[in-house]
PDB file of C-alpha atoms and ligand atoms in Angstrom:
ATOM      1  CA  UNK A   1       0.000   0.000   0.000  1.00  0.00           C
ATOM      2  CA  UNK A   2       1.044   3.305  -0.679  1.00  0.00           C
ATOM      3  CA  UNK A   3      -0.507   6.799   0.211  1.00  0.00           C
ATOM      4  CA  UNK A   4       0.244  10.257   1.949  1.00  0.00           C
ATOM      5  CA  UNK A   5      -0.139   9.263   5.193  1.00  0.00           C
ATOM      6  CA  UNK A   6       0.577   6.239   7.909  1.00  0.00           C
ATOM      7  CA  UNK A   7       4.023   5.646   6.084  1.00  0.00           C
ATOM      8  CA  UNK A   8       7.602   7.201   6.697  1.00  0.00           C
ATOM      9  CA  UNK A   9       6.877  10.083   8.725  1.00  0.00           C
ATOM     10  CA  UNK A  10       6.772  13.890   7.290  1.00  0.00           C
ATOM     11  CA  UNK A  11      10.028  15.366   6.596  1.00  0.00           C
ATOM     12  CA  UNK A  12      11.243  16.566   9.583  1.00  0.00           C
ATOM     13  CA  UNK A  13       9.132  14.123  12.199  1.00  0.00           C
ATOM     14  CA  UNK A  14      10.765  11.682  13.817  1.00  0.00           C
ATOM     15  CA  UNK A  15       9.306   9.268  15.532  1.00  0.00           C
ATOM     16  CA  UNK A  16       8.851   8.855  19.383  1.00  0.00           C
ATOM     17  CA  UNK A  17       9.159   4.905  19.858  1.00  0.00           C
ATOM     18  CA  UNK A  18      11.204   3.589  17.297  1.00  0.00           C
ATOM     19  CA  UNK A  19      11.345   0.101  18.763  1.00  0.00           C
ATOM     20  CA  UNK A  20      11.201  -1.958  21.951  1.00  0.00           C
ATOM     21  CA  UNK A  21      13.672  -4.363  23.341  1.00  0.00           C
ATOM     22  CA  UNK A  22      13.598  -7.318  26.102  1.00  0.00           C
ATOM     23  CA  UNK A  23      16.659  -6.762  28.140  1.00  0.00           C
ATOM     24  CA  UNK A  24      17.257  -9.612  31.002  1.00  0.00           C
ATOM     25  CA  UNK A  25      13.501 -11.324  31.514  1.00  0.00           C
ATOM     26  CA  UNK A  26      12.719 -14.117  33.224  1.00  0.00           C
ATOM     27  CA  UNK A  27      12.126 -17.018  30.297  1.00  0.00           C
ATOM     28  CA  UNK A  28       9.058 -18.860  32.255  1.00  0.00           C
ATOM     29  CA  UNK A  29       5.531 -17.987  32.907  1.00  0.00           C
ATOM     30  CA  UNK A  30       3.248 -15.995  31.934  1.00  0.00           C
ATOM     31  CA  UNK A  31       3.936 -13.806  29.545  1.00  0.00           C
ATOM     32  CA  UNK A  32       7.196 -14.609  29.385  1.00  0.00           C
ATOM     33  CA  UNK A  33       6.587 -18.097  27.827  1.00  0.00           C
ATOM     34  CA  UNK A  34       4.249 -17.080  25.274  1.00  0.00           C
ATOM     35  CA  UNK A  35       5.991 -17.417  21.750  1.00  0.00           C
ATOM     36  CA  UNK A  36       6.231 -14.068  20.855  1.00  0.00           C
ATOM     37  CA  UNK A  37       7.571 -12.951  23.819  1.00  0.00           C
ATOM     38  CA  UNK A  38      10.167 -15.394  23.797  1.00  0.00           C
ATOM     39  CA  UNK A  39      11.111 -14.289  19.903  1.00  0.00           C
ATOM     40  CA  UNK A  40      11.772 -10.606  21.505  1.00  0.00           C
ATOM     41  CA  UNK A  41      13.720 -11.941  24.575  1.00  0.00           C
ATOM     42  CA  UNK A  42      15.746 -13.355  21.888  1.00  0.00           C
ATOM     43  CA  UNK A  43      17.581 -10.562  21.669  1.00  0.00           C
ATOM     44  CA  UNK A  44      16.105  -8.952  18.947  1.00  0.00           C
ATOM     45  CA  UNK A  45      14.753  -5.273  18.387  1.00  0.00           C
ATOM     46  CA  UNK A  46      11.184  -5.170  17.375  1.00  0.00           C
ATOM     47  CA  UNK A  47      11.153  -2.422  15.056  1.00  0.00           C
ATOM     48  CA  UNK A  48       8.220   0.658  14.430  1.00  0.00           C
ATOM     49  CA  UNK A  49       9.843   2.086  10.935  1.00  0.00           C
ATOM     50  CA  UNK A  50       6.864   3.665  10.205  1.00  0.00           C
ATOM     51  CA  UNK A  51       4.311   6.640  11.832  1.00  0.00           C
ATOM     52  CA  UNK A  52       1.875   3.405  11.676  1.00  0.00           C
ATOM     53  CA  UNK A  53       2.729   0.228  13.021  1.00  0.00           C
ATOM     54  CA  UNK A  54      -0.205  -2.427  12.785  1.00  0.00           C
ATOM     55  CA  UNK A  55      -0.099  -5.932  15.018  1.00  0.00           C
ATOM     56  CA  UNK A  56      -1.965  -8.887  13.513  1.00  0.00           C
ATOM     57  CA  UNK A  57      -1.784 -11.901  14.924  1.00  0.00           C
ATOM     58  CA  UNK A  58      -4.421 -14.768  16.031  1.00  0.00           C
ATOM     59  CA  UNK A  59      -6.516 -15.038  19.070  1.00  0.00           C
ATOM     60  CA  UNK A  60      -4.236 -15.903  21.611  1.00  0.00           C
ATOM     61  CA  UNK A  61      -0.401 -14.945  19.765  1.00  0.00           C
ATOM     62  CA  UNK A  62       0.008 -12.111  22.313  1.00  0.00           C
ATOM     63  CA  UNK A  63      -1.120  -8.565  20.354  1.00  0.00           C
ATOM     64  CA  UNK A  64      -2.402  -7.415  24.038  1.00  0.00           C
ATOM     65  CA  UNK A  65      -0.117  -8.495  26.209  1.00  0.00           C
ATOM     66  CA  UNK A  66       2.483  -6.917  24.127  1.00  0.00           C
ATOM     67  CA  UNK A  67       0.702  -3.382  23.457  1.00  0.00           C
ATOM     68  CA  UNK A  68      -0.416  -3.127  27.213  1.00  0.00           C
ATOM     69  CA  UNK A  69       3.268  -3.858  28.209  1.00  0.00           C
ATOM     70  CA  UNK A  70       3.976  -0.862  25.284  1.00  0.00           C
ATOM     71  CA  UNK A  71       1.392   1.247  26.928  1.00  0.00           C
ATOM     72  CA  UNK A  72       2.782   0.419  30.498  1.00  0.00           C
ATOM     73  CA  UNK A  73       6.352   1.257  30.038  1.00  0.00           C
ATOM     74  CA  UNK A  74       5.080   4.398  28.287  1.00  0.00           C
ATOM     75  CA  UNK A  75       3.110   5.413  31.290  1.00  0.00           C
ATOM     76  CA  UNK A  76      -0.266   4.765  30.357  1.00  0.00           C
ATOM     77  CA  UNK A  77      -2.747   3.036  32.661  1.00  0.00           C
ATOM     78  CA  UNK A  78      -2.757  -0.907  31.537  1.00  0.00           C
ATOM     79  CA  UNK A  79      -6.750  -0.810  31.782  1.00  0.00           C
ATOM     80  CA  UNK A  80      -6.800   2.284  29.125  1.00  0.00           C
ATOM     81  CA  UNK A  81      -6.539   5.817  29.290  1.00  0.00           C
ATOM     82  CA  UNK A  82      -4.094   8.596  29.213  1.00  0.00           C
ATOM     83  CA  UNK A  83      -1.589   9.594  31.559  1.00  0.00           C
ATOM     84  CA  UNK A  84      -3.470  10.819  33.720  1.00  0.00           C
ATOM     85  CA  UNK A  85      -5.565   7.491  34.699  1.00  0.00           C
ATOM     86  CA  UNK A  86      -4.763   5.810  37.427  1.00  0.00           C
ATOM     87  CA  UNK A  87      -7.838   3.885  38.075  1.00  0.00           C
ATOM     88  CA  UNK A  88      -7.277  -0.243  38.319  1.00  0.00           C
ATOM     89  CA  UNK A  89     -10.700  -2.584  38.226  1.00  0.00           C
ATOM     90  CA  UNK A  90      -8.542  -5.042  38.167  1.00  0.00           C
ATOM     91  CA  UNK A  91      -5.297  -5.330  38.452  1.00  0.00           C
ATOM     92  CA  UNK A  92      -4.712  -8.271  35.481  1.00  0.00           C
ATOM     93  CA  UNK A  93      -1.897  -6.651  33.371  1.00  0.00           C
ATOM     94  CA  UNK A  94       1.112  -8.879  33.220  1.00  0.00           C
ATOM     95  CA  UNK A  95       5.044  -7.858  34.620  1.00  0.00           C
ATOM     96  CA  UNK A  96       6.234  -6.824  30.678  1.00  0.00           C
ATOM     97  CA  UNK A  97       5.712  -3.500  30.645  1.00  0.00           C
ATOM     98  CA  UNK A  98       8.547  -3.171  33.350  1.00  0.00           C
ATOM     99  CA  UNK A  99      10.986  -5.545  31.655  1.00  0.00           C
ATOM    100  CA  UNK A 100      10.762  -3.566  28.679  1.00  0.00           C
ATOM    101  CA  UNK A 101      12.892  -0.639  26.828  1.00  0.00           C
ATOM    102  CA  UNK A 102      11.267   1.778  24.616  1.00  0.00           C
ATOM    103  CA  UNK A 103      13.812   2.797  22.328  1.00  0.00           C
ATOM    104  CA  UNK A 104      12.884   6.168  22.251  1.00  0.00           C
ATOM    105  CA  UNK A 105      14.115   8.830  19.920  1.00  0.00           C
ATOM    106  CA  UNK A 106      15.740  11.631  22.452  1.00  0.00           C
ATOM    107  CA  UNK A 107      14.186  14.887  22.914  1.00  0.00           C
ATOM    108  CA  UNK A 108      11.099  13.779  21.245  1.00  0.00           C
ATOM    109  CA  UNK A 109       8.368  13.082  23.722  1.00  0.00           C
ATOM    110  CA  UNK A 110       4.664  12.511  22.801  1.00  0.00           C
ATOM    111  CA  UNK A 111       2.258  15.673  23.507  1.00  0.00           C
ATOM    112  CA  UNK A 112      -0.541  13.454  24.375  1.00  0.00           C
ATOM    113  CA  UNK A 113      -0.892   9.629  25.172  1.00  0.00           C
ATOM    114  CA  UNK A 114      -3.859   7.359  25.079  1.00  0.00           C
ATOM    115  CA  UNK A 115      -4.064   3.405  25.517  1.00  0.00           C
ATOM    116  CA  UNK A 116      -7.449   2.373  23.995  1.00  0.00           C
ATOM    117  CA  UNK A 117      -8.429  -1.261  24.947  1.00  0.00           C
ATOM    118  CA  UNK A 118     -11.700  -2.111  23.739  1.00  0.00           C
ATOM    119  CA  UNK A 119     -12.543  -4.743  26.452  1.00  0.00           C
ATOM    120  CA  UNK A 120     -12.299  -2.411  29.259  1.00  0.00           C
ATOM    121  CA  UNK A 121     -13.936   1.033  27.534  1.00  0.00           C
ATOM    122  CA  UNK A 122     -16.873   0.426  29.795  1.00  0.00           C
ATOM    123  CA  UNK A 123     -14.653   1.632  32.794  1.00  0.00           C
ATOM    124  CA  UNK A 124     -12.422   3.911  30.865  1.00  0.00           C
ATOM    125  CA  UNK A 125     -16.083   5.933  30.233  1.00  0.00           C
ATOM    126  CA  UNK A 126     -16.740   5.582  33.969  1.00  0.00           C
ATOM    127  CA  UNK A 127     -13.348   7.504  34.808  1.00  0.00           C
ATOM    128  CA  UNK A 128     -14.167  10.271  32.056  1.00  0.00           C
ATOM    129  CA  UNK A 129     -17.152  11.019  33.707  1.00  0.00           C
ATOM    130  CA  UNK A 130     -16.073  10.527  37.324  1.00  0.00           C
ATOM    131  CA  UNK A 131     -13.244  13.043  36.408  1.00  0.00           C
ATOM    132  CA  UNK A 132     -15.873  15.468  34.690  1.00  0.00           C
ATOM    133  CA  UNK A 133     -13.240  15.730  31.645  1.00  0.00           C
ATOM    134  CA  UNK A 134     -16.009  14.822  29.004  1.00  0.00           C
ATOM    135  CA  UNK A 135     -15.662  18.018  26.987  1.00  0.00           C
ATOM    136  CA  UNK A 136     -12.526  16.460  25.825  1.00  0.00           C
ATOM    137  CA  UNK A 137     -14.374  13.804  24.633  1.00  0.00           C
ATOM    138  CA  UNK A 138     -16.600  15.552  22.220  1.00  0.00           C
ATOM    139  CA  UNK A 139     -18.923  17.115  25.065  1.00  0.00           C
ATOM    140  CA  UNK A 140     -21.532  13.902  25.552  1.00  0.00           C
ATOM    141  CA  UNK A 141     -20.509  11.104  27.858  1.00  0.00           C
ATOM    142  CA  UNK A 142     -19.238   7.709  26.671  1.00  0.00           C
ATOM    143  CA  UNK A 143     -21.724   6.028  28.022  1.00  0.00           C
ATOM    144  CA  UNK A 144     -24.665   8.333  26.567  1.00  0.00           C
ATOM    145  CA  UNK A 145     -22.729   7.067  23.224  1.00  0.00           C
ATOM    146  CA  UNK A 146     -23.021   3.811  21.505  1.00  0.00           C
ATOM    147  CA  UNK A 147     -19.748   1.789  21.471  1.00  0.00           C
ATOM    148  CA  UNK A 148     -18.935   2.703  18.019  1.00  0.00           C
ATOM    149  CA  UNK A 149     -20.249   5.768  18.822  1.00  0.00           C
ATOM    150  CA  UNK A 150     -17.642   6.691  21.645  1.00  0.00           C
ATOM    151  CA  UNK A 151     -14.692   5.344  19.933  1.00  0.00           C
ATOM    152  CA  UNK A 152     -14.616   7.911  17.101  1.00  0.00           C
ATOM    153  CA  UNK A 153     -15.421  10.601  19.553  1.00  0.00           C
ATOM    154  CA  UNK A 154     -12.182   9.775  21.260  1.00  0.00           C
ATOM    155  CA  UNK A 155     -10.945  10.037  18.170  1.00  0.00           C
ATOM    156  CA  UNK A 156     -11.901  12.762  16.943  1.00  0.00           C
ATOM    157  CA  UNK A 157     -11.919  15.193  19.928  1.00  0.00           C
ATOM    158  CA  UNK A 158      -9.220  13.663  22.345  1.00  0.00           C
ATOM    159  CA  UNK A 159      -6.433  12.478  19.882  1.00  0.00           C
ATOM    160  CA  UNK A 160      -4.263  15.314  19.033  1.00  0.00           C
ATOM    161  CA  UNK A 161      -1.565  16.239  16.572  1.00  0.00           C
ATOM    162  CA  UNK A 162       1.938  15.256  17.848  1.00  0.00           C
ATOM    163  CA  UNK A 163       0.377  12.387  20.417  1.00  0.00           C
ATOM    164  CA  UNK A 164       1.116   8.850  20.917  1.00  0.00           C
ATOM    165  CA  UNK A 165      -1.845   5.989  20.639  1.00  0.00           C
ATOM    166  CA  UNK A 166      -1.959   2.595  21.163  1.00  0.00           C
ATOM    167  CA  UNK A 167      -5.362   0.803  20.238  1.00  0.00           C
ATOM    168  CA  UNK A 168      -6.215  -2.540  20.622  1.00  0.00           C
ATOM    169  CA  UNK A 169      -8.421  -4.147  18.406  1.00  0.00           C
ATOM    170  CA  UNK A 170     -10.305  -0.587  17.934  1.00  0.00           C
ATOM    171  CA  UNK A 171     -12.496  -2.213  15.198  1.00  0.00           C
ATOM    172  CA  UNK A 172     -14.125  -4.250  17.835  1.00  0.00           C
ATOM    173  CA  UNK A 173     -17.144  -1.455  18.110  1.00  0.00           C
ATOM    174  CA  UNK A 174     -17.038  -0.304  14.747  1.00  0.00           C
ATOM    175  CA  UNK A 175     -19.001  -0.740  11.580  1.00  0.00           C
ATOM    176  CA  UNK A 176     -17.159  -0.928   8.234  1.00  0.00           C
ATOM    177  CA  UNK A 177     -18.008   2.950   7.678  1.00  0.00           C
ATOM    178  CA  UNK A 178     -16.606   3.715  11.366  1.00  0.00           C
ATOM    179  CA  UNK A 179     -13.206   2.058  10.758  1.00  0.00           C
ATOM    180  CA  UNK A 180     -13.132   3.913   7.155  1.00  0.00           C
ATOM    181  CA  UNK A 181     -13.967   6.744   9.324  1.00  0.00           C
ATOM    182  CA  UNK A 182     -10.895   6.024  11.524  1.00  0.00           C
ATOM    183  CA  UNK A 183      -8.664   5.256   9.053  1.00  0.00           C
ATOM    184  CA  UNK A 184      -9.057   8.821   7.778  1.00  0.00           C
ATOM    185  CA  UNK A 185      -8.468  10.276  11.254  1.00  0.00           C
ATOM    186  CA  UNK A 186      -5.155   8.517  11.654  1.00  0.00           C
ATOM    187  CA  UNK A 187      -4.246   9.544   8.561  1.00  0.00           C
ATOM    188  CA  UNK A 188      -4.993  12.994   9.540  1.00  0.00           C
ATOM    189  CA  UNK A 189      -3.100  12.970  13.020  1.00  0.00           C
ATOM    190  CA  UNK A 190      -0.257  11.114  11.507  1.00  0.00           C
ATOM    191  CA  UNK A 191       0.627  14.156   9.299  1.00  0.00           C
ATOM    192  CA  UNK A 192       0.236  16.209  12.132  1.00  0.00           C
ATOM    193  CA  UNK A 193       2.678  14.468  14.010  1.00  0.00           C
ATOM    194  CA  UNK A 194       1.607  11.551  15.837  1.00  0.00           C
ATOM    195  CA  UNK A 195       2.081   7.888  15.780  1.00  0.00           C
ATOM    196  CA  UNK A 196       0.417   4.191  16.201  1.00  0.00           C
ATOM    197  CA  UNK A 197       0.585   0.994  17.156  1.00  0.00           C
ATOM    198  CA  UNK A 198      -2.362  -1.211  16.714  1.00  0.00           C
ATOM    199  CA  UNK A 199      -3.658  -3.969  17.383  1.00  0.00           C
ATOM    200  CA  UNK A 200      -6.167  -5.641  14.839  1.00  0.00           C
ATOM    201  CA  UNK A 201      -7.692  -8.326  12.579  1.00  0.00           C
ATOM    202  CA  UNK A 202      -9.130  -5.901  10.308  1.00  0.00           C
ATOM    203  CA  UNK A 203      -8.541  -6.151   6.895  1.00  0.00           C
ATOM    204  CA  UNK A 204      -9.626  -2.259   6.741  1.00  0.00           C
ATOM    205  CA  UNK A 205      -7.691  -1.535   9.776  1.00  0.00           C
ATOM    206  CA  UNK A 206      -4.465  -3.272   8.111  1.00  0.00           C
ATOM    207  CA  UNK A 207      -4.889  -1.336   4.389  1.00  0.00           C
ATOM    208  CA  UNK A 208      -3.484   2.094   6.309  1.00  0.00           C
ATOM    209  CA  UNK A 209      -1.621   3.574   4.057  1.00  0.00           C
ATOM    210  CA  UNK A 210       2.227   2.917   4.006  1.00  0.00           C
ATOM    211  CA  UNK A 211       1.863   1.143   7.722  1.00  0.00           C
ATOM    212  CA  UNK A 212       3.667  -1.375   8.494  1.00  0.00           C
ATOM    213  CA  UNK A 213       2.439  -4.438   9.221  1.00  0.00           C
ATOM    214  CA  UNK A 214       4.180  -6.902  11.838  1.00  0.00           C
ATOM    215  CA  UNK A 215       2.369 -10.591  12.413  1.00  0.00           C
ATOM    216  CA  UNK A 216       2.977 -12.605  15.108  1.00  0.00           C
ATOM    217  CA  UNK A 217       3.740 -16.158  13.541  1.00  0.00           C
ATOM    218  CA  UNK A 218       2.425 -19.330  15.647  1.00  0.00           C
ATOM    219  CA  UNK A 219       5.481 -20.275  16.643  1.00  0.00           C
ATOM    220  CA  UNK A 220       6.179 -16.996  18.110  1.00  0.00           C
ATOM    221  CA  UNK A 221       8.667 -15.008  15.672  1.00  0.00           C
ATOM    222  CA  UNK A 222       7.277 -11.510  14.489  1.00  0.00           C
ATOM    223  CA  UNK A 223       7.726 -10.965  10.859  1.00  0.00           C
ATOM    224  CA  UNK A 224       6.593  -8.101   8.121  1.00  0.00           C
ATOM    225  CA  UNK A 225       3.993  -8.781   5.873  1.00  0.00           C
ATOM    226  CA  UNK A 226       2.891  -7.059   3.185  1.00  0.00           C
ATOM    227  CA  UNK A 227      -0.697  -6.152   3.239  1.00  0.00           C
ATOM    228  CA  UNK A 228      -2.019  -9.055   0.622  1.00  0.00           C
ATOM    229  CA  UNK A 229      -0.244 -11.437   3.146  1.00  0.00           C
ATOM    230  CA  UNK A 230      -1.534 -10.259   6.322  1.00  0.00           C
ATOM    231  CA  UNK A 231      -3.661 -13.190   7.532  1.00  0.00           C
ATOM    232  CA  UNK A 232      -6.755 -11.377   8.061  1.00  0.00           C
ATOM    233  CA  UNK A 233      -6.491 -10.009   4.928  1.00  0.00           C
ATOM    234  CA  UNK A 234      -5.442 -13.539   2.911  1.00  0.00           C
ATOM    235  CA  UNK A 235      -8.284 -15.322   4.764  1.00  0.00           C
ATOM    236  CA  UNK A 236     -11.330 -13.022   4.681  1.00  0.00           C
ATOM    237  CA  UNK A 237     -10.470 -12.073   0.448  1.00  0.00           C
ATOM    238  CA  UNK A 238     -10.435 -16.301   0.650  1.00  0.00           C
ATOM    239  CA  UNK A 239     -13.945 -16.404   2.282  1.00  0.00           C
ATOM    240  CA  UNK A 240     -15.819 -13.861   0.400  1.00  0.00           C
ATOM    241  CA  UNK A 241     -14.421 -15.228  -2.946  1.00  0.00           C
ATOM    242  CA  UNK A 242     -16.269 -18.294  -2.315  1.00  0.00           C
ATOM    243  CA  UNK A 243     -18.174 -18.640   1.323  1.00  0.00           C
ATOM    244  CA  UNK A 244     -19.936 -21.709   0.323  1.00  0.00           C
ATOM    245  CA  UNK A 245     -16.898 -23.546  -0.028  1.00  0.00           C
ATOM    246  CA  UNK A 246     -15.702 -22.659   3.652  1.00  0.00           C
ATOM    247  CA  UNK A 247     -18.999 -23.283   5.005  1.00  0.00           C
ATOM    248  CA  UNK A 248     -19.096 -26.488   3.584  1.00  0.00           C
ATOM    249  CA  UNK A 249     -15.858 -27.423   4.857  1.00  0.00           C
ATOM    250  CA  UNK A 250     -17.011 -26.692   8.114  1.00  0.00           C
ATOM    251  CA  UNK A 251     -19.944 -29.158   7.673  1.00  0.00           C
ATOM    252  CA  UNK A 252     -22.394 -26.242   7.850  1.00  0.00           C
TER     253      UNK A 252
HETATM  254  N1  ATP B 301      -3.275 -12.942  33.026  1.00  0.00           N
HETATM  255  C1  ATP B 301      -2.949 -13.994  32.271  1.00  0.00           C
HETATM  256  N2  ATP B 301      -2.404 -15.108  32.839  1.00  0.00           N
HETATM  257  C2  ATP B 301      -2.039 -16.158  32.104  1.00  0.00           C
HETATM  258  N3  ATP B 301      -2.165 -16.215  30.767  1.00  0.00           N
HETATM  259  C3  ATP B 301      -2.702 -15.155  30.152  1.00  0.00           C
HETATM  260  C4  ATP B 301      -3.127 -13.998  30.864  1.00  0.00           C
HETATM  261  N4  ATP B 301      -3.618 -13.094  29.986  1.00  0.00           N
HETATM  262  C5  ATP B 301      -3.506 -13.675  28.768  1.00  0.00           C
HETATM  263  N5  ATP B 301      -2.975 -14.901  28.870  1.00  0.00           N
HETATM  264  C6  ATP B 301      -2.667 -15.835  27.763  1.00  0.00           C
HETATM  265  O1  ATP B 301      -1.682 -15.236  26.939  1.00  0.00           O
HETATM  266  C7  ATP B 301      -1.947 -15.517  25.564  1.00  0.00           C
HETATM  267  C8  ATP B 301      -1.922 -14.228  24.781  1.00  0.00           C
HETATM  268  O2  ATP B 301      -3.037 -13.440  25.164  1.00  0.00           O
HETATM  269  P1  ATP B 301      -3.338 -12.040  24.488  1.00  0.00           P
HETATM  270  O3  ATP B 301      -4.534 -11.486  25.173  1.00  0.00           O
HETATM  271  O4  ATP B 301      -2.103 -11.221  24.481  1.00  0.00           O
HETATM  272  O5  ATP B 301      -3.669 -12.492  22.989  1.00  0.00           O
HETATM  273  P2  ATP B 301      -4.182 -11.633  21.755  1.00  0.00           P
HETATM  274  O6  ATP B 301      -3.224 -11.838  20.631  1.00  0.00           O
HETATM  275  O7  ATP B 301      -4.445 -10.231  22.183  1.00  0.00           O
HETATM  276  O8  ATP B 301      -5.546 -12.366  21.394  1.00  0.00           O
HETATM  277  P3  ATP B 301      -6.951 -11.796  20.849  1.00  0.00           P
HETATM  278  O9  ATP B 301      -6.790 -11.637  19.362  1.00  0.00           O
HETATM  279  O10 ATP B 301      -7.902 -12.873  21.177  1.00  0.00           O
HETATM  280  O11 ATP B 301      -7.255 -10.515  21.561  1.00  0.00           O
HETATM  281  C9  ATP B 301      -3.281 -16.262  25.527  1.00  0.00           C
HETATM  282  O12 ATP B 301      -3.013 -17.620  25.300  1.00  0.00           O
HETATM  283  C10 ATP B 301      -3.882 -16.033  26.878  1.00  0.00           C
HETATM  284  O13 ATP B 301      -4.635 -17.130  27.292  1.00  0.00           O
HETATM  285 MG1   MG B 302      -6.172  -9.118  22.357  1.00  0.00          MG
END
């Protein structure tokens, strides 16, 4: 994919995490035995070349674990938010976040920050409101919002030019028009100076122009792909082309 946006940064923009790094973990349980995490303890640099960077991967390869630890060693809150929430349901987020280095580009720091996990919105909406910040949220509570409904109101209103954002699985509330809709918006913010890593199984999500795409591989290394080769993408083109014949191998 090509475009004006979501590739190599503007001229003059450098980016604020250029890659992370697993210095000196422990090498058993959880998440330190997952696959992927073992492929970065490895002693290899995970690399963000680009102003987007876009995490595929199947249920269960680690795209959460990984962009919470991201978000953690950033200083986001692991249940979502910005810097500025501290608020813990529950306290589930694994030990990563403080075993990893953000190889950070120096003298560049984010303006604004926000970790958007779509499993825990719910209580991210709670805080906004408990916090009385909602006019930077578009000026109607999240939870007066539908799910899609708040998610491109974050967008739109809270992301800024020259932030950092780290969504996972953001397509989770939206329609096909809302992740066009977001796909524009990142463009957008990405010329203005910010960056992203995201977590997804959208095909839609995955065609952002000039992002790169890493995949987590089953048995745990994290590779490239280009964007006919991303799974999602490979396996829902596969389906549509012919649903009867998946269905039918299914039994259905
Ligand atoms: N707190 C935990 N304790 C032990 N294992 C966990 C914990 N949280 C997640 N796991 C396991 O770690 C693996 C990776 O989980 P993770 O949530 O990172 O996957 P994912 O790639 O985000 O999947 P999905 O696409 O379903 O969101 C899974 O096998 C999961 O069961
Ligand atoms: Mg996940």
């Amino acid at each position: 994919m090509a475009g004006r946006a979501g590739g190599r940064p503007p001229a003059g923009l450098t980016l604020f995490i250029r890659a992370i790094r697993l210095d000196g973990a422990p090498r058993a349980g959880y998440p330190f035995d997952l696959p992927a995490v073992r492929a970065l303890a490895d002693g290899r640099e995970l690399r963000f070349p680009t102003a987007v960077t876009l995490l595929s991967g199947d249920n269960g390869s680690g795209k959460s674990t990984l962009i919470e630890a991201v978000a953690v060693a950033a200083g986001l809150n692991p249940e979502g938010g910005s810097e500025s929430f501290r608020f813990a349901t529950r306290s589930s987020e694994s030990s990563l976040g403080e075993h990893l280095t953000l190889v950070r580009t120096p003298g560049r720091n984010p303006r604004s920050g926000f970790f958007l996990r779509a499993e825990s919105y719910y209580n991210v909406a709670t805080e906004i409101e408990r916090l009385g910040v909602t006019g930077s949220y578009g000026g109607v509570s999240p939870h007066q919002r539908s799910h899609g409904e708040s998610f491109l109101d974050l967008a739109a209103h809270r992301f800024r030019p020259g932030g950092l954002y780290l969504l996972d699985e953001p397509e989770a509330a939206l329609s096909v028009n809302g992740c066009l809709a977001l796909l524009l918006r990142i463009a957008d913010l990405v010329e203005a100076g910010s960056q992203f890593l995201i977590a997804t199984h959208s095909p839609i999500l995955l065609a952002s122009p000039g992002a790169t795409i890493l995949e987590i591989t089953p048995e745990g290394p994290i590779r490239e792909v280009p964007y006919d080769q991303a799974e999602p993408v490979a396996l829902t083109r596969a389906f549509l082309a012919d649903p009867g014949r998946f269905l039918r191998h299914l039994s259905l």
